[in-house]
Short mmCIF file of C-alpha atoms in Angstrom, two decimals:
data_model
loop_
_atom_site.label_atom_id
_atom_site.label_comp_id
_atom_site.label_asym_id
_atom_site.label_seq_id
_atom_site.Cartn_x
_atom_site.Cartn_y
_atom_site.Cartn_z
CA UNK A 1 15.26 27.67 -26.45
CA UNK A 2 15.04 24.23 -24.86
CA UNK A 3 13.86 22.72 -28.12
CA UNK A 4 16.81 24.18 -30.07
CA UNK A 5 19.33 22.83 -27.53
CA UNK A 6 17.65 19.43 -27.51
CA UNK A 7 17.94 19.24 -31.31
CA UNK A 8 21.65 20.10 -31.10
CA UNK A 9 22.21 17.37 -28.52
CA UNK A 10 20.18 14.95 -30.62
CA UNK A 11 22.49 15.55 -33.61
CA UNK A 12 25.62 15.17 -31.44
CA UNK A 13 24.44 11.90 -29.93
CA UNK A 14 23.28 10.37 -33.22
CA UNK A 15 26.49 11.46 -34.96
CA UNK A 16 28.68 10.01 -32.26
CA UNK A 17 26.80 6.86 -31.35
CA UNK A 18 26.30 5.60 -34.89
CA UNK A 19 30.10 5.50 -35.23
CA UNK A 20 30.87 3.77 -31.95
CA UNK A 21 31.95 0.16 -32.32
CA UNK A 22 29.40 -2.32 -30.99
CA UNK A 23 29.45 -6.06 -30.52
CA UNK A 24 26.49 -6.65 -32.88
CA UNK A 25 25.31 -4.84 -36.02
CA UNK A 26 21.68 -5.76 -35.47
CA UNK A 27 19.47 -6.29 -32.44
CA UNK A 28 15.90 -7.06 -31.60
CA UNK A 29 13.78 -5.41 -28.87
CA UNK A 30 10.23 -6.52 -28.03
CA UNK A 31 7.90 -4.59 -25.74
CA UNK A 32 4.29 -5.02 -24.60
CA UNK A 33 1.97 -3.51 -21.98
CA UNK A 34 -0.43 -5.32 -19.69
CA UNK A 35 -3.17 -3.08 -18.22
CA UNK A 36 -4.77 -3.44 -14.78
CA UNK A 37 -8.07 -2.45 -13.24
CA UNK A 38 -8.19 0.38 -10.70
CA UNK A 39 -6.44 -0.59 -7.45
CA UNK A 40 -5.62 -4.15 -8.68
CA UNK A 41 -2.43 -6.05 -9.51
CA UNK A 42 -3.96 -9.23 -10.94
CA UNK A 43 -3.50 -9.89 -14.67
CA UNK A 44 -6.87 -10.28 -16.41
CA UNK A 45 -6.70 -11.35 -20.06
CA UNK A 46 -10.16 -9.94 -20.87
CA UNK A 47 -9.32 -6.41 -19.71
CA UNK A 48 -8.64 -3.80 -22.42
CA UNK A 49 -5.97 -4.98 -24.94
CA UNK A 50 -4.48 -7.59 -22.60
CA UNK A 51 -5.53 -10.60 -24.67
CA UNK A 52 -3.50 -9.38 -27.67
CA UNK A 53 -0.55 -8.31 -25.50
CA UNK A 54 -0.41 -11.67 -23.71
CA UNK A 55 -0.56 -13.49 -27.07
CA UNK A 56 2.38 -11.39 -28.32
CA UNK A 57 4.39 -12.10 -25.17
CA UNK A 58 3.66 -15.83 -25.37
CA UNK A 59 4.72 -15.91 -29.03
CA UNK A 60 8.06 -14.20 -28.32
CA UNK A 61 8.97 -16.43 -25.39
CA UNK A 62 7.81 -19.65 -27.04
CA UNK A 63 9.54 -19.03 -30.38
CA UNK A 64 12.94 -17.77 -29.15
CA UNK A 65 15.37 -19.36 -26.72
CA UNK A 66 15.39 -17.26 -23.55
CA UNK A 67 19.16 -17.74 -23.32
CA UNK A 68 19.42 -15.32 -26.25
CA UNK A 69 18.10 -12.49 -24.09
CA UNK A 70 20.44 -10.28 -22.11
CA UNK A 71 17.73 -8.69 -19.97
CA UNK A 72 13.96 -8.66 -19.44
CA UNK A 73 12.94 -5.27 -18.11
CA UNK A 74 9.55 -4.95 -16.42
CA UNK A 75 8.19 -1.57 -15.28
CA UNK A 76 5.07 -1.25 -13.14
CA UNK A 77 3.01 1.94 -13.05
CA UNK A 78 0.02 3.35 -11.15
CA UNK A 79 -2.31 6.31 -11.69
CA UNK A 80 -1.86 9.34 -9.39
CA UNK A 81 -4.85 8.86 -7.04
CA UNK A 82 -4.10 8.01 -3.43
CA UNK A 83 -0.95 8.07 -1.31
CA UNK A 84 2.51 7.69 -2.79
CA UNK A 85 3.25 4.69 -0.54
CA UNK A 86 0.14 2.85 -1.77
CA UNK A 87 0.96 3.62 -5.42
CA UNK A 88 4.58 2.49 -5.04
CA UNK A 89 3.45 -0.83 -3.61
CA UNK A 90 0.76 -1.21 -6.28
CA UNK A 91 3.22 -0.42 -9.11
CA UNK A 92 5.72 -2.93 -7.73
CA UNK A 93 3.02 -5.60 -7.36
CA UNK A 94 1.96 -5.12 -10.98
CA UNK A 95 5.52 -5.57 -12.21
CA UNK A 96 5.94 -8.66 -10.02
CA UNK A 97 2.66 -10.11 -11.34
CA UNK A 98 4.03 -9.99 -14.89
CA UNK A 99 7.36 -11.47 -13.76
CA UNK A 100 5.53 -14.34 -12.02
CA UNK A 101 3.49 -15.01 -15.16
CA UNK A 102 6.68 -15.36 -17.24
CA UNK A 103 8.58 -17.34 -14.59
CA UNK A 104 5.76 -19.83 -14.09
CA UNK A 105 4.96 -20.32 -17.77
CA UNK A 106 8.44 -20.28 -19.32
CA UNK A 107 10.66 -21.25 -16.36
CA UNK A 108 12.80 -18.10 -16.58
CA UNK A 109 15.40 -17.43 -13.90
CA UNK A 110 14.93 -14.37 -11.68
CA UNK A 111 18.41 -13.19 -12.70
CA UNK A 112 17.06 -12.23 -16.14
CA UNK A 113 14.59 -9.71 -14.74
CA UNK A 114 15.14 -6.01 -14.09
CA UNK A 115 12.14 -4.72 -12.09
CA UNK A 116 11.21 -1.02 -11.92
CA UNK A 117 8.11 0.99 -11.01
CA UNK A 118 6.79 4.53 -11.38
CA UNK A 119 4.02 6.50 -9.64
CA UNK A 120 2.00 9.73 -9.78
CA UNK A 121 2.50 10.52 -13.46
CA UNK A 122 0.14 12.33 -15.79
CA UNK A 123 -1.09 10.47 -18.86
CA UNK A 124 -0.56 12.17 -22.24
CA UNK A 125 -4.01 10.94 -23.22
CA UNK A 126 -5.58 12.53 -20.13
CA UNK A 127 -6.97 9.14 -19.12
CA UNK A 128 -5.64 7.83 -15.80
CA UNK A 129 -6.45 4.28 -16.95
CA UNK A 130 -3.44 4.49 -19.30
CA UNK A 131 -1.15 4.69 -16.23
CA UNK A 132 -2.26 1.39 -14.67
CA UNK A 133 0.04 -1.08 -16.38
CA UNK A 134 3.11 -3.29 -16.32
CA UNK A 135 5.38 -2.96 -19.36
CA UNK A 136 7.86 -5.58 -20.54
CA UNK A 137 10.91 -4.83 -22.72
CA UNK A 138 12.95 -7.80 -23.96
CA UNK A 139 16.51 -7.09 -25.15
CA UNK A 140 18.49 -9.57 -27.24
CA UNK A 141 22.07 -10.47 -26.28
CA UNK A 142 24.75 -8.39 -27.95
CA UNK A 143 22.76 -5.17 -27.68
CA UNK A 144 24.88 -2.39 -26.19
CA UNK A 145 23.80 0.67 -24.28
CA UNK A 146 24.86 2.77 -27.27
CA UNK A 147 22.66 0.74 -29.62
CA UNK A 148 19.69 1.43 -27.35
CA UNK A 149 20.29 5.20 -27.43
CA UNK A 150 20.38 5.15 -31.24
CA UNK A 151 17.14 3.17 -31.41
CA UNK A 152 15.35 5.54 -29.04
CA UNK A 153 16.56 8.52 -31.04
CA UNK A 154 15.42 7.42 -34.50
CA UNK A 155 12.97 4.57 -33.80
CA UNK A 156 14.94 2.24 -36.10
CA UNK A 157 14.85 -1.54 -35.76
CA UNK A 158 18.41 -2.13 -36.97
CA UNK A 159 21.52 0.07 -37.11
CA UNK A 160 24.60 -0.24 -39.26
CA UNK A 161 27.53 0.33 -36.89
CA UNK A 162 31.01 1.36 -38.06
CA UNK A 163 34.24 1.71 -36.08
CA UNK A 164 34.68 5.16 -34.56
CA UNK A 165 37.76 7.16 -33.74
CA UNK A 166 38.20 8.83 -30.38
CA UNK A 167 37.20 12.24 -31.67
CA UNK A 168 33.78 11.02 -32.78
CA UNK A 169 33.34 9.25 -29.47
CA UNK A 170 33.90 12.58 -27.75
CA UNK A 171 30.93 14.02 -29.65
CA UNK A 172 28.75 11.42 -28.02
CA UNK A 173 30.24 11.99 -24.56
CA UNK A 174 29.88 15.77 -24.55
CA UNK A 175 26.54 15.67 -26.31
CA UNK A 176 25.24 13.21 -23.73
CA UNK A 177 26.43 15.35 -20.81
CA UNK A 178 24.86 18.45 -22.31
CA UNK A 179 21.61 16.57 -22.86
CA UNK A 180 21.54 15.49 -19.20
CA UNK A 181 21.93 19.09 -17.98
CA UNK A 182 19.24 20.36 -20.35
CA UNK A 183 16.76 17.63 -19.44
CA UNK A 184 17.25 18.25 -15.70
CA UNK A 185 16.68 21.98 -16.18
CA UNK A 186 13.65 21.37 -18.36
CA UNK A 187 12.07 18.95 -15.89
CA UNK A 188 12.61 21.33 -12.99
CA UNK A 189 10.88 24.08 -14.95
CA UNK A 190 7.89 21.78 -15.47
CA UNK A 191 7.48 20.62 -11.86
CA UNK A 192 5.13 23.44 -10.93
CA UNK A 193 3.08 22.90 -14.08
CA UNK A 194 2.71 19.16 -13.46
CA UNK A 195 1.73 19.67 -9.82
CA UNK A 196 -0.86 22.21 -10.87
CA UNK A 197 -2.19 19.89 -13.54
CA UNK A 198 -2.60 17.02 -11.07
CA UNK A 199 -4.45 19.35 -8.71
CA UNK A 200 -6.73 20.53 -11.52
CA UNK A 201 -7.50 16.93 -12.50
CA UNK A 202 -8.55 16.10 -8.93
CA UNK A 203 -10.66 19.26 -8.68
CA UNK A 204 -12.36 18.39 -11.98
CA UNK A 205 -13.07 14.85 -10.75
CA UNK A 206 -14.57 16.30 -7.56
CA UNK A 207 -16.81 18.69 -9.51
CA UNK A 208 -18.07 15.87 -11.74
CA UNK A 209 -18.80 13.63 -8.75
CA UNK A 210 -20.34 16.46 -6.68
CA UNK A 211 -21.84 18.82 -9.27
CA UNK A 212 -24.24 20.35 -6.71
CA UNK A 213 -21.63 20.92 -3.97
CA UNK A 214 -22.60 24.17 -2.22
CA UNK A 215 -19.11 25.72 -1.92
CA UNK A 216 -16.77 27.10 -4.58
CA UNK A 217 -13.88 24.67 -5.02
CA UNK A 218 -11.23 26.84 -6.70
CA UNK A 219 -9.58 27.77 -3.38
CA UNK A 220 -10.18 24.51 -1.51
CA UNK A 221 -7.57 21.84 -0.86
CA UNK A 222 -9.08 18.68 -2.37
CA UNK A 223 -7.61 15.16 -2.18
CA UNK A 224 -8.97 12.01 -3.79
CA UNK A 225 -8.81 8.93 -1.57
CA UNK A 226 -7.78 5.66 -3.23
CA UNK A 227 -9.79 2.81 -1.71
CA UNK A 228 -10.05 -0.71 -3.13
CA UNK A 229 -13.56 -1.60 -4.31
CA UNK A 230 -13.04 -5.05 -2.79
CA UNK A 231 -12.57 -3.65 0.74
CA UNK A 232 -15.31 -4.61 3.21
CA UNK A 233 -16.22 -1.83 5.69
CA UNK A 234 -16.28 -3.39 9.14
CA UNK A 235 -15.65 -2.76 12.84
CA UNK A 236 -16.65 0.57 14.37
CA UNK A 237 -19.56 -0.81 16.38
CA UNK A 238 -20.60 -3.64 14.09
CA UNK A 239 -21.27 -1.85 10.80
CA UNK A 240 -22.00 -3.71 7.55
CA UNK A 241 -22.90 -7.05 9.06
CA UNK A 242 -24.08 -8.09 5.58
CA UNK A 243 -20.43 -7.92 4.40
CA UNK A 244 -21.05 -5.80 1.31
CA UNK A 245 -17.90 -4.57 -0.45
CA UNK A 246 -17.02 -0.89 -0.64
CA UNK A 247 -17.66 -1.00 -4.39
CA UNK A 248 -21.17 -2.36 -3.88
CA UNK A 249 -21.98 0.20 -1.19
CA UNK A 250 -20.75 3.06 -3.38
CA UNK A 251 -23.28 1.97 -6.03
CA UNK A 252 -26.13 1.47 -3.51
CA UNK A 253 -25.44 3.24 -0.17
CA UNK A 254 -28.83 2.23 1.31
CA UNK A 255 -28.75 -1.57 1.00
CA UNK A 256 -31.76 -3.68 -0.16
CA UNK A 257 -32.34 -5.14 3.32
CA UNK A 258 -33.00 -1.62 4.64
CA UNK A 259 -35.05 -0.50 1.64
CA UNK A 260 -37.56 -3.30 2.29
CA UNK A 261 -38.26 -2.10 5.84
CA UNK A 262 -38.63 1.67 5.33
CA UNK A 263 -42.24 2.50 6.22
CA UNK A 264 -42.56 6.25 5.70
CA UNK A 265 -43.14 7.10 1.98
CA UNK A 266 -41.09 10.32 2.06
CA UNK A 267 -38.27 8.59 3.90
CA UNK A 268 -38.25 5.88 1.23
CA UNK A 269 -38.09 8.53 -1.51
CA UNK A 270 -35.03 10.04 0.16
CA UNK A 271 -33.32 6.63 0.24
CA UNK A 272 -34.16 5.97 -3.42
CA UNK A 273 -32.81 9.39 -4.42
CA UNK A 274 -29.49 8.61 -2.72
CA UNK A 275 -29.22 5.21 -4.42
CA UNK A 276 -30.25 6.59 -7.80
CA UNK A 277 -27.68 9.39 -7.60
CA UNK A 278 -24.87 6.98 -6.77
CA UNK A 279 -25.85 4.37 -9.34
CA UNK A 280 -25.45 7.07 -12.01
CA UNK A 281 -22.34 8.71 -10.50
CA UNK A 282 -20.59 6.07 -8.44
CA UNK A 283 -19.49 7.59 -5.12
CA UNK A 284 -15.81 8.49 -4.74
CA UNK A 285 -14.38 9.61 -1.40
CA UNK A 286 -12.55 12.93 -1.32
CA UNK A 287 -11.03 15.00 1.45
CA UNK A 288 -11.85 18.72 1.42
CA UNK A 289 -9.65 20.91 3.61
CA UNK A 290 -8.32 17.75 5.25
CA UNK A 291 -11.75 16.34 6.21
CA UNK A 292 -13.70 13.50 4.58
CA UNK A 293 -16.46 14.80 2.30
CA UNK A 294 -19.75 12.87 2.57
CA UNK A 295 -21.75 15.15 0.26
CA UNK A 296 -22.27 12.42 -2.36
CA UNK A 297 -23.69 10.04 0.28
CA UNK A 298 -26.22 12.46 1.79
CA UNK A 299 -29.74 11.18 2.39
CA UNK A 300 -32.76 13.49 2.67
CA UNK A 301 -32.83 17.17 3.61
CA UNK A 302 -29.78 19.32 4.33
CA UNK A 303 -29.82 21.93 7.10
CA UNK A 304 -27.39 24.81 7.58
CA UNK A 305 -25.13 24.25 10.59
CA UNK A 306 -24.82 27.10 13.11
CA UNK A 307 -21.84 29.43 13.01
CA UNK A 308 -19.77 29.90 16.18
CA UNK A 309 -21.80 32.94 17.25
CA UNK A 310 -25.12 31.21 16.47
CA UNK A 311 -24.08 28.12 18.41
CA UNK A 312 -23.06 30.26 21.37
CA UNK A 313 -26.44 32.01 21.40
CA UNK A 314 -28.30 28.67 21.41
CA UNK A 315 -26.16 27.28 24.23
CA UNK A 316 -26.63 30.41 26.33
CA UNK A 317 -30.42 29.92 26.32
CA UNK A 318 -30.16 26.76 28.43
CA UNK A 319 -28.88 27.25 32.03
CA UNK A 320 -26.77 24.07 31.97
CA UNK A 321 -25.04 24.75 28.68
CA UNK A 322 -24.84 28.48 29.44
CA UNK A 323 -22.67 27.69 32.47
CA UNK A 324 -20.44 25.51 30.28
CA UNK A 325 -20.01 28.37 27.80
CA UNK A 326 -19.03 30.80 30.57
CA UNK A 327 -16.53 28.33 32.03
CA UNK A 328 -15.27 27.34 28.57
CA UNK A 329 -16.17 23.71 29.18
CA UNK A 330 -18.48 23.03 26.25
CA UNK A 331 -18.55 19.32 25.33
CA UNK A 332 -19.07 17.56 21.97
CA UNK A 333 -22.40 16.21 23.24
CA UNK A 334 -23.69 19.77 23.82
CA UNK A 335 -22.83 20.78 20.26
CA UNK A 336 -24.30 17.63 18.70
CA UNK A 337 -27.51 18.03 20.72
CA UNK A 338 -28.05 21.35 18.92
CA UNK A 339 -27.16 20.23 15.39
CA UNK A 340 -28.91 16.86 15.63
CA UNK A 341 -32.11 18.55 16.84
CA UNK A 342 -32.03 20.86 13.80
CA UNK A 343 -31.88 17.86 11.46
CA UNK A 344 -34.54 15.87 13.35
CA UNK A 345 -36.94 18.82 13.28
CA UNK A 346 -36.47 19.31 9.51
CA UNK A 347 -36.80 15.60 8.76
CA UNK A 348 -39.94 15.40 10.93
CA UNK A 349 -41.45 18.39 9.10
CA UNK A 350 -40.70 16.88 5.66
CA UNK A 351 -41.98 13.40 6.55
CA UNK A 352 -44.99 14.48 8.62
CA UNK A 353 -43.74 12.88 11.84
CA UNK A 354 -42.59 14.16 15.23
CA UNK A 355 -39.01 15.12 16.02
CA UNK A 356 -38.68 12.06 18.25
CA UNK A 357 -40.00 9.76 15.51
CA UNK A 358 -37.60 11.34 13.05
CA UNK A 359 -34.69 10.60 15.38
CA UNK A 360 -35.70 6.94 15.56
CA UNK A 361 -36.23 6.73 11.79
CA UNK A 362 -32.71 8.01 11.09
CA UNK A 363 -31.09 5.16 12.99
CA UNK A 364 -33.63 2.33 12.81
CA UNK A 365 -35.14 2.59 9.32
CA UNK A 366 -32.26 4.14 7.35
CA UNK A 367 -29.30 2.99 9.50
CA UNK A 368 -27.91 6.50 9.09
CA UNK A 369 -26.28 9.07 11.34
CA UNK A 370 -26.48 12.89 11.38
CA UNK A 371 -23.28 14.37 9.93
CA UNK A 372 -22.05 17.96 10.20
CA UNK A 373 -20.23 18.39 6.88
CA UNK A 374 -17.42 20.76 5.98
CA UNK A 375 -19.74 22.25 3.37
CA UNK A 376 -21.59 23.98 6.22
CA UNK A 377 -24.60 21.67 6.36
CA UNK A 378 -25.83 18.76 8.45
CA UNK A 379 -27.51 15.79 6.76
CA UNK A 380 -27.95 12.04 7.11
CA UNK A 381 -25.13 9.69 6.03
CA UNK A 382 -25.20 5.85 5.97
CA UNK A 383 -23.65 4.44 9.16
CA UNK A 384 -21.26 2.15 7.28
CA UNK A 385 -19.52 5.23 5.84
CA UNK A 386 -19.95 7.59 8.78
CA UNK A 387 -18.27 5.20 11.21
CA UNK A 388 -15.71 3.72 8.79
CA UNK A 389 -14.23 7.09 7.77
CA UNK A 390 -13.15 8.56 11.10
CA UNK A 391 -13.64 12.34 11.32
CA UNK A 392 -14.44 15.14 13.78
CA UNK A 393 -14.22 18.35 11.76
CA UNK A 394 -17.19 20.55 12.72
CA UNK A 395 -17.35 19.60 16.40
CA UNK A 396 -13.60 20.07 16.87
CA UNK A 397 -13.72 23.52 15.29
CA UNK A 398 -16.65 24.55 17.50
CA UNK A 399 -14.90 23.32 20.64
CA UNK A 400 -11.68 25.14 19.80
CA UNK A 401 -13.59 28.40 19.27
CA UNK A 402 -16.02 28.17 22.20
CA UNK A 403 -13.52 26.94 24.79
CA UNK A 404 -10.55 29.15 24.07
#
């Protein structure tokens, strides 16, 4: 039904607009796209088709007097990962980067530019890379709004325009209004579909990055976190003193300086497995049920974390913690003492060392920390990530259950 009505409106608009008097019988519109790398707003000529696009833009602006243009429209765009605020700023920065390039090279006044941006779209190609761009559209003087509608409708480069009477103009007016109502209705009907498609894309990305994740993901709320590869994890007790970038650490979570000093053979194998996994599938940070997911950064064995009832039973065996359970004053340290011991015991068993030695190896040789993950397991995670991404999921849930 929508398609039939759109065709009717199309005929009305073409019939009316091709008979509306315009200032010029011909016009010229040039457009090009400059693509950007993930999370960046710097124009790089070697990236994708940018070299050809930049050459086209330079040819247009060097061969035609800019005073002949009525408007230079630049639209920035970003792929849907990350927060809307970040994407809006990134899209705007990309558009401004292209404006600066033109202003600096061809001395064009800011008054010529019309800057726009868009965010959180879905690419027709299915490739989010196609959404990271800044597009330029150059319109020659004399082009009217009506001319532009005709060109969009039939993809023509020139239009013969004849004088129109008021009746034919009405066709365009009413056809245009009807088209607006239909498009609004159509878009509203597609909102749910688009939202679902975005969610499915994120879930698919998560499954690819974490193919061995122990939980079913179809009913989980999954978000992908947009983080610049050039960011340098820092703070939080002096992490990453070597100043590696986030992109480098995602490729090799256990850095070379640590690899050289790992003494235990099994411990070294665990570190190599983590690095090998992330060199093949570069780590991406997701949130699952609102909590950071460190599954892709795990090092060594994974141990099932206790349920609320199991944790309560363990705490009741010790007189000190038993009193805390009865008085509903269980602390985070009490919970972590239980879970950390489980991991140390398993690591000691696998590496042929004592529980105490395993505890020292986690921090000193691997520079890792025990992490109770939302997947229901505890495992080692590199300190640079564990401290940089603030979280308290498992412990908070245990406290709320045990102390209520």
